[in-house]
Amino acid sequence: MSFDYDLFVIGGGSGGVRAARVAAGETGAKVALAEEDRYGGTCVIRGCVPKKLMVFASEFADTVGDAQAYGWGIQPGAFNWETFRGKLHAELDRLEGIYRSILKNNGVESFDQRAHLVDAHTVELADGMRKTAKHILVATGGRPVVPAFPGSELAITSNEVFHLEKLPETMLIVGGGYIACEFAGIMNGLGVKTTQFYRGAQILRGFDDEARGLISEEMCQNGIDVHLGTNVLEMKKQGDKIWVKATNGSEQLFDTVMYATGRAPNSNDLGLEALGVERGRKGEVVVDDYSQTAVPSIFAIGDVTDRVNLTPVAIREGMAFVETVFKGNPTPVDHELIPTAIFTQPEMGTVGLSEEEAAEQEPIEVYATSFKPMQKAFAGGTQRVLMKLIVSQATRKVLGCHIVAPGAGEMIQLAGIAVKIGATKEDFDRTVAVHPVMAEELVTMRQPVRTA
């Protein structure tokens, strides 16, 4: 049977574009890709990239104060949202252009419209045109969702926050995951009076307890009004404000309310169920270790599979898919020991098991230190950082590394290599410290602070 393409990719995010580009450019496969929105997906257009630029912008107010303490005659000025937003969107346009060029230069045919599956080898585009392919890859990503409650339609999500006409004076952020906590720090740093509600007992559920406790404490010290064990009951418009009634009995007015309480896979209306492609409880596309669905010709990668929802993971899944399908080298996706950064303020980097997870598996030793970093201490700051290693008593392997500090994301990328290859605590000990830097503490901690 002949097909129009060897591969048809639905979704132009980081994972889909990487798979399309590598399949076409490195194996000579005939590839097409359909994207109904903007190329680059969540990460480039409404996630990692614009968020990190906003983090940079939000940190300058604190930098001015530090500079004054170091002797610089710098005076704080007002942040201009319009100026920043214009440059931000220009940068996103530039990056989208790069994604489009990558596809074009590798011979991938692009369709700027929605696509859905008709059968195991056929997709139909929004204009009614049908295309066939030997293999179909679903890489449609995910989206933020707002739970239904009275007034929920008044809330924005992380999708809309980059397009605000002006910065609000007051803002409520609902949620306790990394997206909610990152934007709480961003908005607070940009001068917005920021309140955060989280229904749980502590923010950043699933991360190391000691690390997330320090982040929560520092967020409060930075001026964010954090309310734990609190959720929204009802919202309604009151003039140009939003009236919010909370489970703790409070009633407050905010200019803007942002929800970051969860995301859902973009798997609706793709025609999957009719073909026998299984979806899970949240709508995620169910795949095996090789990203293959129950229909042999259909694969799925990235957030639509709800495995590990991180951009570098989607890219790795796309690469493994090409190795398996087009290079004849069956390659399962490795989801173990993935280093990651949470761009809260303070920043967190983590890889491996938390103390709590490790203690449930085997006897461990915990090495940890918390201190004021030199740069901030000299300026009179009270901020603290945390360096923490979780070590197996039996094998001496470092099972987890957790850093709460400025630049933690940069540090954990390198520490992640050591943890991934199975370095022991003694390997860390044998490494000569770089002085004076915060990260030297990772190789100078000699005695465990506790065992479990």
Tab-separated table of C-alpha atoms in Angstrom:
chain	number	residue	atom	x	y	z
A	1	MET	CA	0.000	0.000	0.000
A	2	SER	CA	1.340	3.453	-0.894
A	3	PHE	CA	0.946	6.483	1.372
A	4	ASP	CA	1.240	10.231	0.911
A	5	TYR	CA	3.821	10.356	3.720
A	6	ASP	CA	5.979	8.075	5.791
A	7	LEU	CA	5.060	10.131	8.875
A	8	PHE	CA	2.314	12.598	9.701
A	9	VAL	CA	2.767	14.529	12.949
A	10	ILE	CA	-0.189	16.227	14.645
A	11	GLY	CA	1.162	19.018	16.831
A	12	GLY	CA	3.927	21.580	16.306
A	13	GLY	CA	5.395	21.774	19.797
A	14	SER	CA	8.943	20.900	20.778
A	15	GLY	CA	8.386	17.128	20.702
A	16	GLY	CA	6.468	17.011	17.424
A	17	VAL	CA	8.834	19.358	15.614
A	18	ARG	CA	11.899	17.437	16.807
A	19	ALA	CA	10.462	14.099	15.673
A	20	ALA	CA	9.443	15.526	12.283
A	21	ARG	CA	12.765	17.242	11.711
A	22	VAL	CA	14.919	14.249	12.645
A	23	ALA	CA	12.791	11.738	10.724
A	24	ALA	CA	12.946	13.884	7.596
A	25	GLY	CA	16.455	15.268	7.908
A	26	GLU	CA	18.327	12.191	9.132
A	27	THR	CA	16.435	9.297	7.557
A	28	GLY	CA	15.028	10.863	4.400
A	29	ALA	CA	11.464	10.058	5.402
A	30	LYS	CA	8.660	12.016	3.738
A	31	VAL	CA	7.077	13.922	6.608
A	32	ALA	CA	4.180	16.324	7.147
A	33	LEU	CA	3.087	18.192	10.243
A	34	ALA	CA	-0.179	19.946	11.150
A	35	GLU	CA	-0.473	22.631	13.813
A	36	GLU	CA	-3.683	24.563	14.465
A	37	ASP	CA	-2.091	27.291	16.610
A	38	ARG	CA	1.484	28.543	16.835
A	39	TYR	CA	4.644	26.548	16.204
A	40	GLY	CA	6.725	25.948	19.295
A	41	GLY	CA	3.861	24.767	21.475
A	42	THR	CA	3.395	25.445	25.156
A	43	CYS	CA	7.084	25.764	25.982
A	44	VAL	CA	8.044	28.372	23.428
A	45	ILE	CA	4.796	30.318	23.089
A	46	ARG	CA	3.036	30.166	26.483
A	47	GLY	CA	5.281	28.332	28.908
A	48	CYS	CA	8.954	27.857	29.684
A	49	VAL	CA	10.449	30.575	27.483
A	50	PRO	CA	8.154	33.553	28.186
A	51	LYS	CA	7.918	32.504	31.825
A	52	LYS	CA	11.707	32.465	32.255
A	53	LEU	CA	11.949	35.899	30.624
A	54	MET	CA	9.353	37.131	33.112
A	55	VAL	CA	11.392	35.609	35.937
A	56	PHE	CA	14.426	37.558	34.738
A	57	ALA	CA	12.382	40.761	34.594
A	58	SER	CA	10.952	40.237	38.072
A	59	GLU	CA	14.347	39.784	39.728
A	60	PHE	CA	15.765	43.187	38.819
A	61	ALA	CA	13.974	45.061	41.598
A	62	ASP	CA	15.857	43.014	44.191
A	63	THR	CA	19.082	43.406	42.202
A	64	VAL	CA	18.871	47.192	42.477
A	65	GLY	CA	18.744	46.967	46.267
A	66	ASP	CA	21.726	44.622	46.309
A	67	ALA	CA	23.663	46.952	44.003
A	68	GLN	CA	23.081	49.864	46.370
A	69	ALA	CA	24.423	47.771	49.248
A	70	TYR	CA	27.539	47.099	47.198
A	71	GLY	CA	28.136	50.820	46.684
A	72	TRP	CA	26.439	51.504	43.363
A	73	GLY	CA	24.483	54.744	43.165
A	74	ILE	CA	21.565	53.090	41.396
A	75	GLN	CA	18.029	54.257	42.048
A	76	PRO	CA	14.977	52.056	41.499
A	77	GLY	CA	12.634	53.002	38.686
A	78	ALA	CA	9.200	51.865	37.595
A	79	PHE	CA	8.718	48.666	35.645
A	80	ASN	CA	7.120	49.271	32.244
A	81	TRP	CA	4.925	46.282	31.373
A	82	GLU	CA	4.134	47.577	27.889
A	83	THR	CA	7.821	47.816	26.978
A	84	PHE	CA	8.584	44.357	28.298
A	85	ARG	CA	5.501	42.765	26.740
A	86	GLY	CA	6.353	44.183	23.325
A	87	LYS	CA	9.869	42.765	23.439
A	88	LEU	CA	8.553	39.477	24.803
A	89	HIS	CA	6.135	38.918	21.950
A	90	ALA	CA	8.737	39.969	19.392
A	91	GLU	CA	11.050	37.310	20.803
A	92	LEU	CA	8.324	34.659	20.672
A	93	ASP	CA	7.614	35.592	17.052
A	94	ARG	CA	11.318	35.173	16.298
A	95	LEU	CA	11.429	31.753	17.931
A	96	GLU	CA	8.297	30.600	16.117
A	97	GLY	CA	9.944	31.631	12.867
A	98	ILE	CA	12.937	29.461	13.735
A	99	TYR	CA	10.674	26.464	14.316
A	100	ARG	CA	8.984	26.997	10.976
A	101	SER	CA	12.363	27.338	9.244
A	102	ILE	CA	13.648	24.125	10.843
A	103	LEU	CA	10.737	22.201	9.383
A	104	LYS	CA	11.021	23.811	5.963
A	105	ASN	CA	14.782	23.347	5.748
A	106	ASN	CA	14.405	19.646	6.495
A	107	GLY	CA	11.736	19.134	3.864
A	108	VAL	CA	8.771	18.775	6.225
A	109	GLU	CA	5.472	19.904	4.693
A	110	SER	CA	3.468	22.024	7.121
A	111	PHE	CA	-0.276	22.546	7.401
A	112	ASP	CA	-1.444	25.464	9.547
A	113	GLN	CA	-4.704	23.877	10.612
A	114	ARG	CA	-6.235	21.331	12.913
A	115	ALA	CA	-6.081	17.653	12.024
A	116	HIS	CA	-7.875	14.579	13.314
A	117	LEU	CA	-7.626	10.881	12.589
A	118	VAL	CA	-10.029	9.132	10.219
A	119	ASP	CA	-8.447	5.696	10.338
A	120	ALA	CA	-5.153	4.096	11.314
A	121	HIS	CA	-3.349	5.685	8.359
A	122	THR	CA	-5.465	8.735	7.457
A	123	VAL	CA	-5.799	12.224	8.874
A	124	GLU	CA	-8.318	14.847	7.837
A	125	LEU	CA	-7.423	18.528	7.971
A	126	ALA	CA	-9.808	21.298	8.918
A	127	ASP	CA	-10.338	22.240	5.278
A	128	GLY	CA	-11.534	18.706	4.523
A	129	MET	CA	-8.360	17.562	2.797
A	130	ARG	CA	-7.288	14.012	3.679
A	131	LYS	CA	-3.716	12.713	3.836
A	132	THR	CA	-2.411	9.213	4.395
A	133	ALA	CA	0.721	8.152	6.243
A	134	LYS	CA	2.424	4.908	7.166
A	135	HIS	CA	2.904	6.238	10.711
A	136	ILE	CA	1.011	8.908	12.620
A	137	LEU	CA	2.462	10.695	15.644
A	138	VAL	CA	0.155	12.535	18.053
A	139	ALA	CA	2.037	15.339	19.810
A	140	THR	CA	-0.766	17.748	20.707
A	141	GLY	CA	0.424	18.637	24.210
A	142	GLY	CA	-1.752	19.813	27.075
A	143	ARG	CA	-3.675	22.818	28.338
A	144	PRO	CA	-4.451	24.464	31.677
A	145	VAL	CA	-7.887	23.774	33.110
A	146	VAL	CA	-10.027	25.697	35.594
A	147	PRO	CA	-12.392	23.660	37.779
A	148	ALA	CA	-16.084	24.516	37.531
A	149	PHE	CA	-17.477	26.627	40.367
A	150	PRO	CA	-19.617	29.797	40.576
A	151	GLY	CA	-17.691	32.530	38.776
A	152	SER	CA	-14.907	30.295	37.449
A	153	GLU	CA	-15.198	31.963	34.037
A	154	LEU	CA	-13.626	35.098	35.535
A	155	ALA	CA	-10.283	33.375	36.063
A	156	ILE	CA	-7.360	33.480	33.661
A	157	THR	CA	-4.693	30.784	33.273
A	158	SER	CA	-1.012	30.700	32.374
A	159	ASN	CA	-2.096	30.903	28.719
A	160	GLU	CA	-3.538	34.388	29.152
A	161	VAL	CA	-1.113	35.863	31.669
A	162	PHE	CA	1.416	36.784	28.976
A	163	HIS	CA	-1.205	38.853	27.156
A	164	LEU	CA	-2.418	41.104	29.990
A	165	GLU	CA	-3.097	44.626	28.732
A	166	LYS	CA	-1.652	46.014	31.938
A	167	LEU	CA	-0.238	44.653	35.155
A	168	PRO	CA	-2.866	44.370	37.897
A	169	GLU	CA	-2.347	46.080	41.225
A	170	THR	CA	-3.614	43.013	43.069
A	171	MET	CA	-3.642	39.395	41.965
A	172	LEU	CA	-4.786	36.083	43.403
A	173	ILE	CA	-3.027	32.949	42.192
A	174	VAL	CA	-4.780	29.689	43.002
A	175	GLY	CA	-2.682	26.535	43.103
A	176	GLY	CA	0.402	25.142	44.779
A	177	GLY	CA	2.311	23.480	41.962
A	178	TYR	CA	5.382	24.835	40.243
A	179	ILE	CA	3.434	27.000	37.760
A	180	ALA	CA	1.434	28.715	40.511
A	181	CYS	CA	4.502	29.252	42.679
A	182	GLU	CA	6.616	30.531	39.805
A	183	PHE	CA	4.026	33.109	38.795
A	184	ALA	CA	3.507	34.173	42.408
A	185	GLY	CA	7.202	35.042	42.529
A	186	ILE	CA	7.085	36.741	39.134
A	187	MET	CA	4.102	38.946	39.900
A	188	ASN	CA	5.391	39.824	43.346
A	189	GLY	CA	8.753	40.783	41.848
A	190	LEU	CA	7.061	43.003	39.251
A	191	GLY	CA	5.343	44.961	42.014
A	192	VAL	CA	1.932	43.300	42.017
A	193	LYS	CA	0.406	42.722	45.455
A	194	THR	CA	0.206	38.935	45.228
A	195	THR	CA	-1.904	36.467	47.195
A	196	GLN	CA	-1.678	32.702	46.754
A	197	PHE	CA	-4.277	30.120	47.793
A	198	TYR	CA	-3.454	26.427	47.956
A	199	ARG	CA	-5.828	23.818	49.306
A	200	GLY	CA	-3.035	21.518	50.519
A	201	ALA	CA	-0.914	21.677	53.656
A	202	GLN	CA	2.243	22.785	51.821
A	203	ILE	CA	3.099	24.046	48.331
A	204	LEU	CA	4.980	21.990	45.712
A	205	ARG	CA	3.472	18.627	46.601
A	206	GLY	CA	5.643	15.728	45.483
A	207	PHE	CA	8.936	17.530	45.976
A	208	ASP	CA	11.292	17.113	48.935
A	209	ASP	CA	9.575	18.325	52.121
A	210	GLU	CA	12.545	20.244	53.496
A	211	ALA	CA	13.157	21.988	50.175
A	212	ARG	CA	9.551	23.015	49.599
A	213	GLY	CA	9.280	24.176	53.207
A	214	LEU	CA	12.196	26.564	52.685
A	215	ILE	CA	10.724	27.853	49.420
A	216	SER	CA	7.377	28.513	51.108
A	217	GLU	CA	9.082	30.357	53.957
A	218	GLU	CA	11.143	32.491	51.587
A	219	MET	CA	8.114	33.301	49.409
A	220	CYS	CA	6.344	34.627	52.486
A	221	GLN	CA	9.460	36.608	53.477
A	222	ASN	CA	9.486	38.109	49.975
A	223	GLY	CA	6.011	39.506	50.536
A	224	ILE	CA	3.719	36.926	48.929
A	225	ASP	CA	0.575	36.401	51.013
A	226	VAL	CA	0.416	32.601	51.039
A	227	HIS	CA	-2.702	30.902	52.425
A	228	LEU	CA	-2.397	27.136	52.823
A	229	GLY	CA	-5.416	24.895	53.322
A	230	THR	CA	-7.439	27.457	51.391
A	231	ASN	CA	-9.533	27.264	48.238
A	232	VAL	CA	-12.008	29.450	46.369
A	233	LEU	CA	-15.730	28.873	46.916
A	234	GLU	CA	-17.178	31.564	44.682
A	235	MET	CA	-16.209	34.528	42.515
A	236	LYS	CA	-18.204	37.331	40.945
A	237	LYS	CA	-17.587	40.635	39.240
A	238	GLN	CA	-17.837	43.677	41.475
A	239	GLY	CA	-17.231	46.812	39.422
A	240	ASP	CA	-13.839	46.374	37.795
A	241	LYS	CA	-12.718	43.966	40.541
A	242	ILE	CA	-13.288	40.276	41.193
A	243	TRP	CA	-14.879	39.400	44.528
A	244	VAL	CA	-13.534	36.136	45.934
A	245	LYS	CA	-15.027	34.115	48.768
A	246	ALA	CA	-12.622	31.567	50.222
A	247	THR	CA	-12.981	28.409	52.296
A	248	ASN	CA	-11.187	30.132	55.191
A	249	GLY	CA	-14.103	32.556	55.477
A	250	SER	CA	-12.350	35.538	53.914
A	251	GLU	CA	-13.880	37.765	51.252
A	252	GLN	CA	-11.470	39.850	49.178
A	253	LEU	CA	-11.344	41.914	45.999
A	254	PHE	CA	-8.668	41.340	43.343
A	255	ASP	CA	-7.938	42.886	39.969
A	256	THR	CA	-7.017	39.516	38.465
A	257	VAL	CA	-7.411	35.884	39.487
A	258	MET	CA	-5.177	33.278	37.877
A	259	TYR	CA	-5.757	29.539	38.212
A	260	ALA	CA	-2.861	27.083	38.022
A	261	THR	CA	-4.454	23.996	39.538
A	262	GLY	CA	-3.878	21.451	36.821
A	263	ARG	CA	-3.516	20.650	33.152
A	264	ALA	CA	-5.247	18.222	30.815
A	265	PRO	CA	-4.011	16.431	27.683
A	266	ASN	CA	-5.159	17.855	24.337
A	267	SER	CA	-6.678	14.579	23.194
A	268	ASN	CA	-10.329	15.479	22.649
A	269	ASP	CA	-11.906	15.384	19.193
A	270	LEU	CA	-8.926	13.701	17.546
A	271	GLY	CA	-10.892	10.587	16.582
A	272	LEU	CA	-8.787	8.365	18.815
A	273	GLU	CA	-11.437	6.243	20.532
A	274	ALA	CA	-13.164	5.284	17.297
A	275	LEU	CA	-9.890	3.764	16.104
A	276	GLY	CA	-9.260	1.813	19.295
A	277	VAL	CA	-6.636	4.146	20.773
A	278	GLU	CA	-6.992	3.922	24.542
A	279	ARG	CA	-7.205	7.034	26.700
A	280	GLY	CA	-6.734	7.188	30.463
A	281	ARG	CA	-8.753	8.795	33.226
A	282	LYS	CA	-7.496	12.302	32.500
A	283	GLY	CA	-7.792	11.825	28.748
A	284	GLU	CA	-4.130	10.955	28.272
A	285	VAL	CA	-3.200	8.771	25.318
A	286	VAL	CA	-2.054	5.413	26.661
A	287	VAL	CA	1.236	4.230	25.136
A	288	ASP	CA	3.866	1.562	25.788
A	289	ASP	CA	7.568	2.046	26.527
A	290	TYR	CA	8.133	2.872	22.843
A	291	SER	CA	5.348	5.515	22.702
A	292	GLN	CA	3.163	3.183	20.632
A	293	THR	CA	-0.609	3.095	21.152
A	294	ALA	CA	-2.872	0.059	20.873
A	295	VAL	CA	-3.092	0.845	17.139
A	296	PRO	CA	0.339	-0.159	15.738
A	297	SER	CA	0.624	2.720	13.237
A	298	ILE	CA	-0.258	5.424	15.782
A	299	PHE	CA	2.224	6.767	18.337
A	300	ALA	CA	2.048	9.599	20.869
A	301	ILE	CA	4.642	11.657	22.733
A	302	GLY	CA	4.789	14.583	25.125
A	303	ASP	CA	2.165	16.017	27.461
A	304	VAL	CA	-0.715	14.344	25.602
A	305	THR	CA	0.546	11.071	27.138
A	306	ASP	CA	0.795	12.573	30.656
A	307	ARG	CA	3.957	10.687	31.529
A	308	VAL	CA	6.581	13.266	32.564
A	309	ASN	CA	5.303	16.623	31.360
A	310	LEU	CA	8.534	18.465	30.638
A	311	THR	CA	9.742	19.861	27.318
A	312	PRO	CA	13.113	18.048	27.290
A	313	VAL	CA	11.262	14.794	27.990
A	314	ALA	CA	8.942	15.338	25.003
A	315	ILE	CA	12.015	15.956	22.839
A	316	ARG	CA	13.669	12.769	24.135
A	317	GLU	CA	10.462	10.833	23.437
A	318	GLY	CA	10.429	12.215	19.895
A	319	MET	CA	14.033	11.153	19.357
A	320	ALA	CA	13.364	7.678	20.756
A	321	PHE	CA	10.352	7.371	18.436
A	322	VAL	CA	12.508	8.119	15.389
A	323	GLU	CA	15.187	5.669	16.529
A	324	THR	CA	12.558	2.964	16.962
A	325	VAL	CA	10.439	3.508	13.860
A	326	PHE	CA	12.759	5.011	11.259
A	327	LYS	CA	16.247	3.893	12.262
A	328	GLY	CA	15.452	0.281	13.168
A	329	ASN	CA	16.874	0.717	16.655
A	330	PRO	CA	14.109	-0.043	19.204
A	331	THR	CA	14.643	2.569	21.910
A	332	PRO	CA	12.449	2.708	25.016
A	333	VAL	CA	12.015	6.090	26.661
A	334	ASP	CA	14.071	6.572	29.819
A	335	HIS	CA	12.023	8.445	32.413
A	336	GLU	CA	14.339	7.712	35.339
A	337	LEU	CA	16.400	10.329	37.202
A	338	ILE	CA	15.288	13.388	35.252
A	339	PRO	CA	16.810	16.609	36.602
A	340	THR	CA	14.450	19.562	36.689
A	341	ALA	CA	14.306	23.159	37.842
A	342	ILE	CA	11.449	25.085	39.408
A	343	PHE	CA	11.885	28.805	38.807
A	344	THR	CA	10.396	29.931	42.063
A	345	GLN	CA	12.105	32.675	44.025
A	346	PRO	CA	14.220	31.123	45.487
A	347	GLU	CA	14.885	28.720	42.628
A	348	MET	CA	14.931	24.964	43.118
A	349	GLY	CA	16.809	22.220	41.295
A	350	THR	CA	16.093	18.574	41.941
A	351	VAL	CA	17.014	15.131	40.644
A	352	GLY	CA	16.205	11.689	41.971
A	353	LEU	CA	14.293	10.748	45.089
A	354	SER	CA	13.088	13.064	47.826
A	355	GLU	CA	14.052	12.195	51.387
A	356	GLU	CA	10.538	10.889	51.996
A	357	GLU	CA	10.482	8.694	48.867
A	358	ALA	CA	13.936	7.265	49.526
A	359	ALA	CA	13.197	6.486	53.190
A	360	GLU	CA	10.192	4.413	52.116
A	361	GLN	CA	12.421	2.271	49.888
A	362	GLU	CA	15.532	1.631	51.971
A	363	PRO	CA	17.711	2.880	54.860
A	364	ILE	CA	19.280	6.223	53.940
A	365	GLU	CA	21.612	8.927	55.178
A	366	VAL	CA	20.723	12.578	54.701
A	367	TYR	CA	23.427	15.190	54.157
A	368	ALA	CA	22.177	18.766	54.222
A	369	THR	CA	23.276	22.292	54.933
A	370	SER	CA	21.478	25.628	54.910
A	371	PHE	CA	23.228	28.982	54.981
A	372	LYS	CA	23.158	32.590	53.810
A	373	PRO	CA	24.919	32.902	50.430
A	374	MET	CA	27.836	35.316	50.371
A	375	GLN	CA	26.410	37.697	47.774
A	376	LYS	CA	23.120	38.216	49.621
A	377	ALA	CA	24.623	38.180	53.108
A	378	PHE	CA	27.038	40.993	52.235
A	379	ALA	CA	24.078	43.075	51.071
A	380	GLY	CA	22.284	42.492	54.355
A	381	GLY	CA	19.853	39.928	52.988
A	382	THR	CA	18.300	37.213	55.111
A	383	GLN	CA	17.725	34.696	52.310
A	384	ARG	CA	18.910	31.148	52.935
A	385	VAL	CA	19.873	28.380	50.542
A	386	LEU	CA	19.721	24.597	50.930
A	387	MET	CA	22.043	21.887	49.626
A	388	LYS	CA	20.887	18.313	50.225
A	389	LEU	CA	22.005	14.821	49.267
A	390	ILE	CA	20.065	11.603	49.898
A	391	VAL	CA	22.412	8.603	50.143
A	392	SER	CA	21.729	4.854	50.229
A	393	GLN	CA	23.263	3.243	53.300
A	394	ALA	CA	23.702	-0.046	51.443
A	395	THR	CA	25.197	1.041	48.118
A	396	ARG	CA	26.394	4.563	49.058
A	397	LYS	CA	24.811	5.833	45.825
A	398	VAL	CA	23.414	9.357	45.832
A	399	LEU	CA	19.703	8.706	45.356
A	400	GLY	CA	18.637	12.337	45.250
A	401	CYS	CA	20.032	15.858	45.131
A	402	HIS	CA	17.992	18.928	46.046
A	403	ILE	CA	19.156	22.539	45.792
A	404	VAL	CA	17.285	25.679	46.783
A	405	ALA	CA	19.419	28.632	45.754
A	406	PRO	CA	19.954	31.276	43.082
A	407	GLY	CA	21.051	29.411	39.953
A	408	ALA	CA	19.823	26.063	41.273
A	409	GLY	CA	18.696	25.062	37.791
A	410	GLU	CA	22.193	25.510	36.401
A	411	MET	CA	23.691	23.504	39.263
A	412	ILE	CA	21.263	20.597	39.085
A	413	GLN	CA	21.960	20.035	35.388
A	414	LEU	CA	25.540	19.106	36.273
A	415	ALA	CA	24.708	17.306	39.521
A	416	GLY	CA	22.163	15.323	37.509
A	417	ILE	CA	24.970	13.764	35.462
A	418	ALA	CA	26.600	12.390	38.600
A	419	VAL	CA	23.342	11.034	39.986
A	420	LYS	CA	22.393	9.515	36.613
A	421	ILE	CA	25.629	7.544	36.320
A	422	GLY	CA	25.287	6.237	39.888
A	423	ALA	CA	27.913	8.304	41.700
A	424	THR	CA	28.396	7.472	45.371
A	425	LYS	CA	28.735	9.854	48.287
A	426	GLU	CA	32.441	9.025	48.288
A	427	ASP	CA	32.656	10.079	44.614
A	428	PHE	CA	31.251	13.443	45.639
A	429	ASP	CA	33.710	13.582	48.554
A	430	ARG	CA	36.683	12.905	46.251
A	431	THR	CA	35.772	15.865	44.070
A	432	VAL	CA	37.748	19.005	44.924
A	433	ALA	CA	35.543	21.949	45.851
A	434	VAL	CA	35.341	25.111	43.739
A	435	HIS	CA	35.748	28.030	46.148
A	436	PRO	CA	34.038	30.332	46.904
A	437	VAL	CA	30.752	29.157	45.370
A	438	MET	CA	27.527	27.878	46.890
A	439	ALA	CA	27.736	24.535	45.090
A	440	GLU	CA	30.982	23.585	46.849
A	441	GLU	CA	28.815	22.488	49.762
A	442	LEU	CA	27.699	19.514	47.668
A	443	VAL	CA	31.195	18.014	47.948
A	444	THR	CA	32.188	19.188	51.436
A	445	MET	CA	29.393	17.724	53.603
A	446	ARG	CA	31.085	14.988	55.643
A	447	GLN	CA	28.607	13.953	58.338
A	448	PRO	CA	24.958	13.029	57.829
A	449	VAL	CA	22.465	15.235	59.623
A	450	ARG	CA	20.161	12.240	60.119
A	451	THR	CA	19.460	8.685	59.047
A	452	ALA	CA	16.151	7.119	58.156
